[in-house]
Amino acid sequence: MPKAIIFDFNGILADDEEAHFLMFQRVLGEEGILLTRDKYYGEYLGYDDRGCFRAACLAAGRRLSDEDLAGLIERKSAYYSAHVAGHDVLYPGAAEAVWRMSGGYALAVVSGALRNEIDGILERAGLRSLFRVVVAAEDVSAGKPDPEGFVRALAKLNEKQTGARPLQPEECLVIEDSHAGIEAARRAGMPVLAIAHTYPAESLRDADDVIPSIADLTIEAVERPARRNA
């Protein structure tokens, strides 16, 4: 049975994938690069800001210096923060699901979002203190589908384990909505429960199990993949 639950953020807890798309589209448009909805959702969803900007610019035949990339990320973050300010962007039932899980599992977030974006939303919802670990875009050198974020989260969770046996990858259930996220969790050796917020359930069969929404995250749903794999 799992001992820890590692949540993706955008598309799992925060219903803001469209906001991120619009902000990417705005910044890239200012640079003369067109980002279509099909391109974003078909290829870039699950990438962190660095990965999305690099991929979109490369597809447009433009190479970015580190300074240029940092400027694009900073501009997009400012637009995003203004866009979501004062709004509850959590999915219906997300807060309740986090509280439900916090009673029996160590909780973490691994996301390609920036730390200030994650912390701001969680703090406004009164949920930040329930997560022992948050691994954000700034904490890794490579975003999903690279497993680095999940590997770091496990290491940080184990740093906070006082006098207990270290957690193993197979004891950490990842909650994801994207194919890149599922692949990253797999590469980290962790089971995955997918939520069909962003893609239809039938396209998420590379996960161990799929549920319709975060509101359906129950103890039974969390433990079902472990029973199947036993």
PDB file of C-alpha atoms in Angstrom:
ATOM      1  CA  MET A   1       0.000   0.000   0.000  1.00  0.00           C
ATOM      2  CA  PRO A   2       1.252   3.546  -0.690  1.00  0.00           C
ATOM      3  CA  LYS A   3       2.746   5.574   2.134  1.00  0.00           C
ATOM      4  CA  ALA A   4       3.102   8.832   0.224  1.00  0.00           C
ATOM      5  CA  ILE A   5       1.094  10.606  -2.467  1.00  0.00           C
ATOM      6  CA  ILE A   6       2.837  12.907  -4.921  1.00  0.00           C
ATOM      7  CA  PHE A   7       0.507  15.279  -6.735  1.00  0.00           C
ATOM      8  CA  ASP A   8       1.086  17.039  -9.993  1.00  0.00           C
ATOM      9  CA  PHE A   9      -0.267  20.574  -9.667  1.00  0.00           C
ATOM     10  CA  ASN A  10      -1.572  22.120 -12.887  1.00  0.00           C
ATOM     11  CA  GLY A  11      -4.361  19.969 -14.255  1.00  0.00           C
ATOM     12  CA  ILE A  12      -4.649  17.967 -11.039  1.00  0.00           C
ATOM     13  CA  LEU A  13      -5.202  20.404  -8.168  1.00  0.00           C
ATOM     14  CA  ALA A  14      -5.266  23.699 -10.068  1.00  0.00           C
ATOM     15  CA  ASP A  15      -7.702  24.075 -12.948  1.00  0.00           C
ATOM     16  CA  ASP A  16      -5.403  26.469 -14.774  1.00  0.00           C
ATOM     17  CA  GLU A  17      -4.039  24.636 -17.797  1.00  0.00           C
ATOM     18  CA  GLU A  18      -6.003  26.987 -20.057  1.00  0.00           C
ATOM     19  CA  ALA A  19      -4.583  29.986 -18.206  1.00  0.00           C
ATOM     20  CA  HIS A  20      -1.058  28.684 -18.747  1.00  0.00           C
ATOM     21  CA  PHE A  21      -1.767  28.109 -22.433  1.00  0.00           C
ATOM     22  CA  LEU A  22      -3.097  31.650 -22.828  1.00  0.00           C
ATOM     23  CA  MET A  23      -0.081  33.148 -21.081  1.00  0.00           C
ATOM     24  CA  PHE A  24       2.352  31.088 -23.181  1.00  0.00           C
ATOM     25  CA  GLN A  25       0.430  32.137 -26.281  1.00  0.00           C
ATOM     26  CA  ARG A  26       0.545  35.814 -25.232  1.00  0.00           C
ATOM     27  CA  VAL A  27       4.283  35.889 -24.542  1.00  0.00           C
ATOM     28  CA  LEU A  28       5.182  33.937 -27.672  1.00  0.00           C
ATOM     29  CA  GLY A  29       2.852  36.115 -29.723  1.00  0.00           C
ATOM     30  CA  GLU A  30       4.751  39.158 -28.497  1.00  0.00           C
ATOM     31  CA  GLU A  31       7.850  37.456 -29.934  1.00  0.00           C
ATOM     32  CA  GLY A  32       6.143  36.847 -33.273  1.00  0.00           C
ATOM     33  CA  ILE A  33       5.605  33.123 -32.659  1.00  0.00           C
ATOM     34  CA  LEU A  34       2.168  31.551 -33.004  1.00  0.00           C
ATOM     35  CA  LEU A  35       1.243  28.891 -30.435  1.00  0.00           C
ATOM     36  CA  THR A  36      -1.986  27.078 -31.259  1.00  0.00           C
ATOM     37  CA  ARG A  37      -4.166  25.302 -28.744  1.00  0.00           C
ATOM     38  CA  ASP A  38      -3.700  21.998 -30.608  1.00  0.00           C
ATOM     39  CA  LYS A  39       0.083  22.358 -30.502  1.00  0.00           C
ATOM     40  CA  TYR A  40       0.126  23.166 -26.792  1.00  0.00           C
ATOM     41  CA  TYR A  41      -2.255  20.455 -25.650  1.00  0.00           C
ATOM     42  CA  GLY A  42      -0.935  17.925 -28.149  1.00  0.00           C
ATOM     43  CA  GLU A  43       2.808  18.369 -27.581  1.00  0.00           C
ATOM     44  CA  TYR A  44       3.747  20.759 -24.788  1.00  0.00           C
ATOM     45  CA  LEU A  45       1.322  19.999 -21.972  1.00  0.00           C
ATOM     46  CA  GLY A  46       3.291  18.584 -19.072  1.00  0.00           C
ATOM     47  CA  TYR A  47       6.417  20.579 -19.955  1.00  0.00           C
ATOM     48  CA  ASP A  48       7.673  23.176 -17.516  1.00  0.00           C
ATOM     49  CA  ASP A  49       8.019  26.790 -18.654  1.00  0.00           C
ATOM     50  CA  ARG A  50      11.596  26.235 -19.822  1.00  0.00           C
ATOM     51  CA  GLY A  51      10.648  23.191 -21.859  1.00  0.00           C
ATOM     52  CA  CYS A  52       7.627  24.817 -23.477  1.00  0.00           C
ATOM     53  CA  PHE A  53       9.414  28.022 -24.454  1.00  0.00           C
ATOM     54  CA  ARG A  54      12.436  26.136 -25.766  1.00  0.00           C
ATOM     55  CA  ALA A  55      10.299  23.728 -27.805  1.00  0.00           C
ATOM     56  CA  ALA A  56       8.061  26.458 -29.247  1.00  0.00           C
ATOM     57  CA  CYS A  57      10.994  28.678 -30.171  1.00  0.00           C
ATOM     58  CA  LEU A  58      12.951  25.776 -31.660  1.00  0.00           C
ATOM     59  CA  ALA A  59       9.905  24.826 -33.771  1.00  0.00           C
ATOM     60  CA  ALA A  60       9.862  28.426 -35.021  1.00  0.00           C
ATOM     61  CA  GLY A  61      13.552  28.235 -35.911  1.00  0.00           C
ATOM     62  CA  ARG A  62      14.684  30.460 -33.060  1.00  0.00           C
ATOM     63  CA  ARG A  63      17.324  29.606 -30.503  1.00  0.00           C
ATOM     64  CA  LEU A  64      17.168  31.146 -27.038  1.00  0.00           C
ATOM     65  CA  SER A  65      20.021  32.293 -24.855  1.00  0.00           C
ATOM     66  CA  ASP A  66      19.691  31.593 -21.146  1.00  0.00           C
ATOM     67  CA  GLU A  67      19.034  35.306 -20.616  1.00  0.00           C
ATOM     68  CA  ASP A  68      16.291  35.374 -23.252  1.00  0.00           C
ATOM     69  CA  LEU A  69      14.668  32.292 -21.752  1.00  0.00           C
ATOM     70  CA  ALA A  70      14.717  33.764 -18.251  1.00  0.00           C
ATOM     71  CA  GLY A  71      13.044  36.901 -19.578  1.00  0.00           C
ATOM     72  CA  LEU A  72      10.248  34.946 -21.251  1.00  0.00           C
ATOM     73  CA  ILE A  73       9.612  32.931 -18.082  1.00  0.00           C
ATOM     74  CA  GLU A  74       9.560  36.065 -15.921  1.00  0.00           C
ATOM     75  CA  ARG A  75       7.118  37.818 -18.261  1.00  0.00           C
ATOM     76  CA  LYS A  76       4.825  34.809 -18.441  1.00  0.00           C
ATOM     77  CA  SER A  77       4.850  34.421 -14.639  1.00  0.00           C
ATOM     78  CA  ALA A  78       3.841  38.073 -14.191  1.00  0.00           C
ATOM     79  CA  TYR A  79       0.976  37.677 -16.670  1.00  0.00           C
ATOM     80  CA  TYR A  80      -0.127  34.441 -14.981  1.00  0.00           C
ATOM     81  CA  SER A  81      -0.089  35.934 -11.476  1.00  0.00           C
ATOM     82  CA  ALA A  82      -2.216  38.884 -12.619  1.00  0.00           C
ATOM     83  CA  HIS A  83      -4.606  36.530 -14.430  1.00  0.00           C
ATOM     84  CA  VAL A  84      -5.335  34.300 -11.424  1.00  0.00           C
ATOM     85  CA  ALA A  85      -5.119  36.949  -8.685  1.00  0.00           C
ATOM     86  CA  GLY A  86      -8.107  36.823  -6.408  1.00  0.00           C
ATOM     87  CA  HIS A  87      -9.550  33.703  -8.014  1.00  0.00           C
ATOM     88  CA  ASP A  88      -9.963  30.214  -6.602  1.00  0.00           C
ATOM     89  CA  VAL A  89      -8.459  28.107  -9.372  1.00  0.00           C
ATOM     90  CA  LEU A  90      -8.649  24.751  -7.609  1.00  0.00           C
ATOM     91  CA  TYR A  91     -10.791  22.037  -9.143  1.00  0.00           C
ATOM     92  CA  PRO A  92     -14.072  21.357  -7.345  1.00  0.00           C
ATOM     93  CA  GLY A  93     -13.327  18.799  -4.648  1.00  0.00           C
ATOM     94  CA  ALA A  94      -9.548  19.320  -4.783  1.00  0.00           C
ATOM     95  CA  ALA A  95      -9.237  20.871  -1.327  1.00  0.00           C
ATOM     96  CA  GLU A  96     -11.415  18.171   0.189  1.00  0.00           C
ATOM     97  CA  ALA A  97      -9.347  15.455  -1.516  1.00  0.00           C
ATOM     98  CA  VAL A  98      -6.098  16.879  -0.143  1.00  0.00           C
ATOM     99  CA  TRP A  99      -7.523  17.045   3.371  1.00  0.00           C
ATOM    100  CA  ARG A 100      -8.822  13.480   2.969  1.00  0.00           C
ATOM    101  CA  MET A 101      -5.399  12.177   1.932  1.00  0.00           C
ATOM    102  CA  SER A 102      -3.458  14.164   4.536  1.00  0.00           C
ATOM    103  CA  GLY A 103      -4.753  11.983   7.344  1.00  0.00           C
ATOM    104  CA  GLY A 104      -3.019   8.822   6.172  1.00  0.00           C
ATOM    105  CA  TYR A 105      -0.224   9.682   3.740  1.00  0.00           C
ATOM    106  CA  ALA A 106       2.795  11.949   3.418  1.00  0.00           C
ATOM    107  CA  LEU A 107       1.914  14.488   0.725  1.00  0.00           C
ATOM    108  CA  ALA A 108       4.124  16.164  -1.863  1.00  0.00           C
ATOM    109  CA  VAL A 109       3.793  18.195  -5.053  1.00  0.00           C
ATOM    110  CA  VAL A 110       6.003  17.771  -8.121  1.00  0.00           C
ATOM    111  CA  SER A 111       5.218  20.341 -10.776  1.00  0.00           C
ATOM    112  CA  GLY A 112       6.672  22.206 -13.704  1.00  0.00           C
ATOM    113  CA  ALA A 113       5.096  25.384 -12.318  1.00  0.00           C
ATOM    114  CA  LEU A 114       7.115  28.027 -10.519  1.00  0.00           C
ATOM    115  CA  ARG A 115       7.259  27.857  -6.721  1.00  0.00           C
ATOM    116  CA  ASN A 116       5.596  31.217  -6.155  1.00  0.00           C
ATOM    117  CA  GLU A 117       2.653  30.107  -8.312  1.00  0.00           C
ATOM    118  CA  ILE A 118       2.227  26.816  -6.438  1.00  0.00           C
ATOM    119  CA  ASP A 119       2.690  28.272  -2.960  1.00  0.00           C
ATOM    120  CA  GLY A 120       0.401  31.219  -3.657  1.00  0.00           C
ATOM    121  CA  ILE A 121      -2.522  29.056  -4.739  1.00  0.00           C
ATOM    122  CA  LEU A 122      -2.057  26.501  -1.955  1.00  0.00           C
ATOM    123  CA  GLU A 123      -1.705  29.181   0.718  1.00  0.00           C
ATOM    124  CA  ARG A 124      -4.867  30.992  -0.408  1.00  0.00           C
ATOM    125  CA  ALA A 125      -6.715  27.669  -0.183  1.00  0.00           C
ATOM    126  CA  GLY A 126      -5.286  26.893   3.269  1.00  0.00           C
ATOM    127  CA  LEU A 127      -3.541  23.746   1.997  1.00  0.00           C
ATOM    128  CA  ARG A 128       0.171  24.594   1.886  1.00  0.00           C
ATOM    129  CA  SER A 129       0.923  23.236   5.374  1.00  0.00           C
ATOM    130  CA  LEU A 130      -0.459  19.817   4.418  1.00  0.00           C
ATOM    131  CA  PHE A 131       2.367  19.207   1.930  1.00  0.00           C
ATOM    132  CA  ARG A 132       5.680  18.119   3.389  1.00  0.00           C
ATOM    133  CA  VAL A 133       7.505  18.717   0.118  1.00  0.00           C
ATOM    134  CA  VAL A 134       7.029  20.891  -2.969  1.00  0.00           C
ATOM    135  CA  VAL A 135       9.364  20.371  -5.921  1.00  0.00           C
ATOM    136  CA  ALA A 136       8.897  23.206  -8.415  1.00  0.00           C
ATOM    137  CA  ALA A 137      10.430  24.112 -11.762  1.00  0.00           C
ATOM    138  CA  GLU A 138      13.343  25.914 -10.096  1.00  0.00           C
ATOM    139  CA  ASP A 139      14.343  22.774  -8.198  1.00  0.00           C
ATOM    140  CA  VAL A 140      15.210  20.597 -11.194  1.00  0.00           C
ATOM    141  CA  SER A 141      17.497  20.809 -14.189  1.00  0.00           C
ATOM    142  CA  ALA A 142      15.094  18.859 -16.418  1.00  0.00           C
ATOM    143  CA  GLY A 143      11.305  18.824 -16.402  1.00  0.00           C
ATOM    144  CA  LYS A 144       8.899  15.978 -17.106  1.00  0.00           C
ATOM    145  CA  PRO A 145       9.114  13.450 -18.755  1.00  0.00           C
ATOM    146  CA  ASP A 146      12.481  13.388 -17.007  1.00  0.00           C
ATOM    147  CA  PRO A 147      12.032  11.678 -13.601  1.00  0.00           C
ATOM    148  CA  GLU A 148      14.264  14.134 -11.713  1.00  0.00           C
ATOM    149  CA  GLY A 149      11.386  15.895  -9.958  1.00  0.00           C
ATOM    150  CA  PHE A 150       9.974  12.671  -8.537  1.00  0.00           C
ATOM    151  CA  VAL A 151      13.404  11.419  -7.497  1.00  0.00           C
ATOM    152  CA  ARG A 152      14.022  14.720  -5.670  1.00  0.00           C
ATOM    153  CA  ALA A 153      10.625  14.572  -3.980  1.00  0.00           C
ATOM    154  CA  LEU A 154      11.343  11.095  -2.644  1.00  0.00           C
ATOM    155  CA  ALA A 155      14.729  12.214  -1.319  1.00  0.00           C
ATOM    156  CA  LYS A 156      13.162  15.228   0.406  1.00  0.00           C
ATOM    157  CA  LEU A 157      10.377  13.114   1.898  1.00  0.00           C
ATOM    158  CA  ASN A 158      12.975  10.760   3.301  1.00  0.00           C
ATOM    159  CA  GLU A 159      14.917  13.663   4.778  1.00  0.00           C
ATOM    160  CA  LYS A 160      11.799  14.448   6.795  1.00  0.00           C
ATOM    161  CA  GLN A 161      11.319  10.836   7.914  1.00  0.00           C
ATOM    162  CA  THR A 162      12.398  10.849  11.548  1.00  0.00           C
ATOM    163  CA  GLY A 163      13.435   7.426  12.764  1.00  0.00           C
ATOM    164  CA  ALA A 164      11.379   5.630  10.128  1.00  0.00           C
ATOM    165  CA  ARG A 165      12.425   3.275   7.355  1.00  0.00           C
ATOM    166  CA  PRO A 166      13.109   5.249   4.154  1.00  0.00           C
ATOM    167  CA  LEU A 167      10.285   5.347   1.667  1.00  0.00           C
ATOM    168  CA  GLN A 168      10.780   3.335  -1.507  1.00  0.00           C
ATOM    169  CA  PRO A 169       9.680   4.514  -4.978  1.00  0.00           C
ATOM    170  CA  GLU A 170       6.980   1.854  -5.191  1.00  0.00           C
ATOM    171  CA  GLU A 171       5.448   3.235  -1.973  1.00  0.00           C
ATOM    172  CA  CYS A 172       4.867   6.655  -3.568  1.00  0.00           C
ATOM    173  CA  LEU A 173       1.693   6.965  -5.627  1.00  0.00           C
ATOM    174  CA  VAL A 174       1.849   9.714  -8.243  1.00  0.00           C
ATOM    175  CA  ILE A 175      -1.323  11.575  -9.277  1.00  0.00           C
ATOM    176  CA  GLU A 176      -0.979  12.872 -12.843  1.00  0.00           C
ATOM    177  CA  ASP A 177      -3.023  14.125 -15.778  1.00  0.00           C
ATOM    178  CA  SER A 178      -0.450  14.252 -18.580  1.00  0.00           C
ATOM    179  CA  HIS A 179       1.452  11.662 -20.580  1.00  0.00           C
ATOM    180  CA  ALA A 180       4.755  13.383 -19.817  1.00  0.00           C
ATOM    181  CA  GLY A 181       3.977  13.183 -16.109  1.00  0.00           C
ATOM    182  CA  ILE A 182       3.023   9.530 -16.297  1.00  0.00           C
ATOM    183  CA  GLU A 183       6.238   8.725 -18.156  1.00  0.00           C
ATOM    184  CA  ALA A 184       8.319  10.628 -15.582  1.00  0.00           C
ATOM    185  CA  ALA A 185       6.722   8.736 -12.690  1.00  0.00           C
ATOM    186  CA  ARG A 186       7.244   5.417 -14.449  1.00  0.00           C
ATOM    187  CA  ARG A 187      10.917   6.227 -14.986  1.00  0.00           C
ATOM    188  CA  ALA A 188      11.191   7.021 -11.275  1.00  0.00           C
ATOM    189  CA  GLY A 189       9.779   3.576 -10.440  1.00  0.00           C
ATOM    190  CA  MET A 190       6.533   4.921  -8.993  1.00  0.00           C
ATOM    191  CA  PRO A 191       2.958   3.754  -9.610  1.00  0.00           C
ATOM    192  CA  VAL A 192       0.611   6.264 -11.222  1.00  0.00           C
ATOM    193  CA  LEU A 193      -3.052   7.097 -10.780  1.00  0.00           C
ATOM    194  CA  ALA A 194      -4.220   9.272 -13.675  1.00  0.00           C
ATOM    195  CA  ILE A 195      -7.079  11.752 -13.490  1.00  0.00           C
ATOM    196  CA  ALA A 196      -9.028  12.454 -16.682  1.00  0.00           C
ATOM    197  CA  HIS A 197      -9.172  16.227 -16.281  1.00  0.00           C
ATOM    198  CA  THR A 198      -7.165  17.048 -19.399  1.00  0.00           C
ATOM    199  CA  TYR A 199      -7.251  13.936 -21.576  1.00  0.00           C
ATOM    200  CA  PRO A 200      -9.984  11.320 -21.973  1.00  0.00           C
ATOM    201  CA  ALA A 201      -9.652   8.309 -19.708  1.00  0.00           C
ATOM    202  CA  GLU A 202      -9.127   5.900 -22.603  1.00  0.00           C
ATOM    203  CA  SER A 203      -5.935   7.742 -23.609  1.00  0.00           C
ATOM    204  CA  LEU A 204      -4.411   7.381 -20.120  1.00  0.00           C
ATOM    205  CA  ARG A 205      -4.096   3.616 -20.032  1.00  0.00           C
ATOM    206  CA  ASP A 206      -0.339   3.878 -19.525  1.00  0.00           C
ATOM    207  CA  ALA A 207      -1.187   4.683 -15.887  1.00  0.00           C
ATOM    208  CA  ASP A 208      -1.982   1.983 -13.331  1.00  0.00           C
ATOM    209  CA  ASP A 209      -5.528   3.265 -12.953  1.00  0.00           C
ATOM    210  CA  VAL A 210      -7.683   6.206 -14.034  1.00  0.00           C
ATOM    211  CA  ILE A 211     -10.400   8.130 -12.206  1.00  0.00           C
ATOM    212  CA  PRO A 212     -12.666  10.848 -13.621  1.00  0.00           C
ATOM    213  CA  SER A 213     -11.816  13.754 -11.318  1.00  0.00           C
ATOM    214  CA  ILE A 214      -9.908  14.837  -8.227  1.00  0.00           C
ATOM    215  CA  ALA A 215     -13.191  14.734  -6.336  1.00  0.00           C
ATOM    216  CA  ASP A 216     -13.107  10.946  -6.860  1.00  0.00           C
ATOM    217  CA  LEU A 217      -9.764  10.580  -5.053  1.00  0.00           C
ATOM    218  CA  THR A 218     -10.657   8.296  -2.167  1.00  0.00           C
ATOM    219  CA  ILE A 219      -8.663   5.884  -0.032  1.00  0.00           C
ATOM    220  CA  GLU A 220     -10.061   3.024  -2.108  1.00  0.00           C
ATOM    221  CA  ALA A 221      -8.905   4.693  -5.356  1.00  0.00           C
ATOM    222  CA  VAL A 222      -5.441   5.274  -3.902  1.00  0.00           C
ATOM    223  CA  GLU A 223      -5.016   1.689  -2.776  1.00  0.00           C
ATOM    224  CA  ARG A 224      -6.505   0.022  -5.870  1.00  0.00           C
ATOM    225  CA  PRO A 225      -3.324   0.215  -8.036  1.00  0.00           C
ATOM    226  CA  ALA A 226      -1.303  -1.478  -5.278  1.00  0.00           C
ATOM    227  CA  ARG A 227      -3.827  -4.304  -5.055  1.00  0.00           C
ATOM    228  CA  ARG A 228      -3.707  -4.768  -8.829  1.00  0.00           C
ATOM    229  CA  ASN A 229       0.101  -4.879  -8.822  1.00  0.00           C
ATOM    230  CA  ALA A 230       0.366  -7.193  -5.804  1.00  0.00           C
TER     231      ALA A 230
END
